[in-house]
mmCIF file of C-alpha atoms in Angstrom:
data_model
loop_
_atom_site.group_PDB
_atom_site.id
_atom_site.type_symbol
_atom_site.label_atom_id
_atom_site.label_comp_id
_atom_site.label_asym_id
_atom_site.label_seq_id
_atom_site.Cartn_x
_atom_site.Cartn_y
_atom_site.Cartn_z
ATOM 1 C CA UNK A 8 65.259 116.339 51.984
ATOM 2 C CA UNK A 9 65.863 114.147 54.920
ATOM 3 C CA UNK A 10 68.908 114.744 57.277
ATOM 4 C CA UNK A 11 69.853 111.018 56.968
ATOM 5 C CA UNK A 12 70.554 110.401 53.382
ATOM 6 C CA UNK A 13 70.572 106.740 52.216
ATOM 7 C CA UNK A 14 72.643 107.273 49.204
ATOM 8 C CA UNK A 15 75.398 104.781 48.421
ATOM 9 C CA UNK A 16 78.108 107.436 48.813
ATOM 10 C CA UNK A 17 76.951 108.221 52.399
ATOM 11 C CA UNK A 18 76.616 104.526 53.310
ATOM 12 C CA UNK A 19 80.154 103.928 51.919
ATOM 13 C CA UNK A 20 81.460 106.804 53.992
ATOM 14 C CA UNK A 21 79.865 105.470 57.191
ATOM 15 C CA UNK A 22 81.272 102.043 56.512
ATOM 16 C CA UNK A 23 84.711 103.516 55.997
ATOM 17 C CA UNK A 24 84.356 105.625 59.241
ATOM 18 C CA UNK A 25 83.306 102.583 61.202
ATOM 19 C CA UNK A 26 86.124 100.487 59.806
ATOM 20 C CA UNK A 27 88.757 103.119 60.732
ATOM 21 C CA UNK A 28 87.362 103.575 64.294
ATOM 22 C CA UNK A 29 87.459 99.703 64.766
ATOM 23 C CA UNK A 30 90.835 99.586 63.336
ATOM 24 C CA UNK A 31 92.119 102.291 65.733
ATOM 25 C CA UNK A 32 90.743 100.616 68.718
ATOM 26 C CA UNK A 33 92.324 97.316 67.629
ATOM 27 C CA UNK A 34 95.662 98.797 66.968
ATOM 28 C CA UNK A 35 95.582 100.500 70.407
ATOM 29 C CA UNK A 36 94.800 97.098 72.066
ATOM 30 C CA UNK A 37 97.527 95.400 70.035
ATOM 31 C CA UNK A 38 100.027 98.115 71.001
ATOM 32 C CA UNK A 39 99.220 97.772 74.689
ATOM 33 C CA UNK A 40 99.584 93.926 74.418
ATOM 34 C CA UNK A 41 103.077 94.195 72.956
ATOM 35 C CA UNK A 42 104.009 96.860 75.374
ATOM 36 C CA UNK A 43 102.944 94.609 78.324
ATOM 37 C CA UNK A 44 105.334 91.796 77.057
ATOM 38 C CA UNK A 45 108.846 92.235 78.499
ATOM 39 C CA UNK A 46 111.217 91.133 75.822
ATOM 40 C CA UNK A 47 114.355 91.627 77.960
ATOM 41 C CA UNK A 48 113.241 89.215 80.616
ATOM 42 C CA UNK A 49 113.881 85.555 79.789
ATOM 43 C CA UNK A 50 111.523 82.851 80.989
ATOM 44 C CA UNK A 51 113.897 81.908 83.777
ATOM 45 C CA UNK A 52 113.860 85.565 85.136
ATOM 46 C CA UNK A 53 110.030 85.594 85.182
ATOM 47 C CA UNK A 54 109.843 82.184 86.979
ATOM 48 C CA UNK A 55 112.448 83.448 89.392
ATOM 49 C CA UNK A 56 110.438 86.526 90.180
ATOM 50 C CA UNK A 57 107.231 84.370 90.601
ATOM 51 C CA UNK A 58 108.943 82.047 93.056
ATOM 52 C CA UNK A 59 110.483 84.769 95.060
ATOM 53 C CA UNK A 60 107.123 86.487 95.373
ATOM 54 C CA UNK A 61 105.443 83.153 96.458
ATOM 55 C CA UNK A 62 108.128 82.656 98.905
ATOM 56 C CA UNK A 63 107.713 86.137 100.386
ATOM 57 C CA UNK A 64 103.988 85.548 100.636
ATOM 58 C CA UNK A 65 104.563 82.247 102.499
ATOM 59 C CA UNK A 66 107.168 83.807 104.955
ATOM 60 C CA UNK A 67 104.713 86.560 105.700
ATOM 61 C CA UNK A 68 101.828 84.119 106.399
ATOM 62 C CA UNK A 69 104.161 81.979 108.559
ATOM 63 C CA UNK A 70 105.230 85.037 110.558
ATOM 64 C CA UNK A 71 101.508 85.896 111.187
ATOM 65 C CA UNK A 72 100.866 82.304 112.286
ATOM 66 C CA UNK A 73 103.917 82.486 114.593
ATOM 67 C CA UNK A 74 102.839 85.648 116.207
ATOM 68 C CA UNK A 75 99.342 84.185 116.747
ATOM 69 C CA UNK A 76 100.739 81.167 118.524
ATOM 70 C CA UNK A 77 102.901 83.363 120.644
ATOM 71 C CA UNK A 78 100.018 85.534 121.732
ATOM 72 C CA UNK A 79 98.037 82.335 122.609
ATOM 73 C CA UNK A 80 101.012 80.919 124.533
ATOM 74 C CA UNK A 81 101.422 84.251 126.480
ATOM 75 C CA UNK A 82 97.712 84.363 127.316
ATOM 76 C CA UNK A 83 97.943 80.708 128.702
ATOM 77 C CA UNK A 84 101.039 81.561 130.688
ATOM 78 C CA UNK A 85 99.467 84.642 132.100
ATOM 79 C CA UNK A 86 96.359 82.699 133.106
ATOM 80 C CA UNK A 87 98.539 79.909 134.632
ATOM 81 C CA UNK A 88 100.484 82.528 136.716
ATOM 82 C CA UNK A 89 97.356 84.262 137.920
ATOM 83 C CA UNK A 90 95.964 80.986 138.968
ATOM 84 C CA UNK A 91 99.162 80.173 140.850
ATOM 85 C CA UNK A 92 99.105 83.623 142.649
ATOM 86 C CA UNK A 93 95.472 83.125 143.660
ATOM 87 C CA UNK A 94 96.177 79.713 145.012
ATOM 88 C CA UNK A 95 99.219 80.931 147.139
ATOM 89 C CA UNK A 96 97.291 83.851 148.463
ATOM 90 C CA UNK A 97 94.427 81.499 149.486
ATOM 91 C CA UNK A 98 96.973 79.293 151.202
ATOM 92 C CA UNK A 99 98.616 82.176 152.958
ATOM 93 C CA UNK A 100 95.424 83.686 154.180
ATOM 94 C CA UNK A 101 94.330 80.382 155.494
ATOM 95 C CA UNK A 102 97.647 79.882 157.393
ATOM 96 C CA UNK A 103 97.434 83.395 158.899
ATOM 97 C CA UNK A 104 93.880 82.936 159.905
ATOM 98 C CA UNK A 105 94.536 79.491 161.517
ATOM 99 C CA UNK A 106 97.841 80.859 163.182
ATOM 100 C CA UNK A 107 96.024 83.827 164.689
ATOM 101 C CA UNK A 108 93.112 81.708 165.821
ATOM 102 C CA UNK A 109 95.390 79.448 167.929
ATOM 103 C CA UNK A 110 97.544 82.390 169.255
ATOM 104 C CA UNK A 111 100.732 81.062 167.625
#
């Protein structure tokens, strides 16, 4: 006697078992789908939430861009000031050298 019987009763039981398992998974999927739908929110509420989240994202990206531009402007200003200081120090050192050389 084989462990796997091929009688019609056993095949019908296997078919019934397969059908029940597939039905169980399908019902769980359908239940999760209905649960994900929010019946209390109207379409207007959903659109409002979507638009506000998009606006928040745009504002955040704009803030990041603004900070980057401010950092670049600060760096340019610092370089410009450093260049002015070096020029003025060079001029002062030349004046003092020329004044001391002539005895003035």
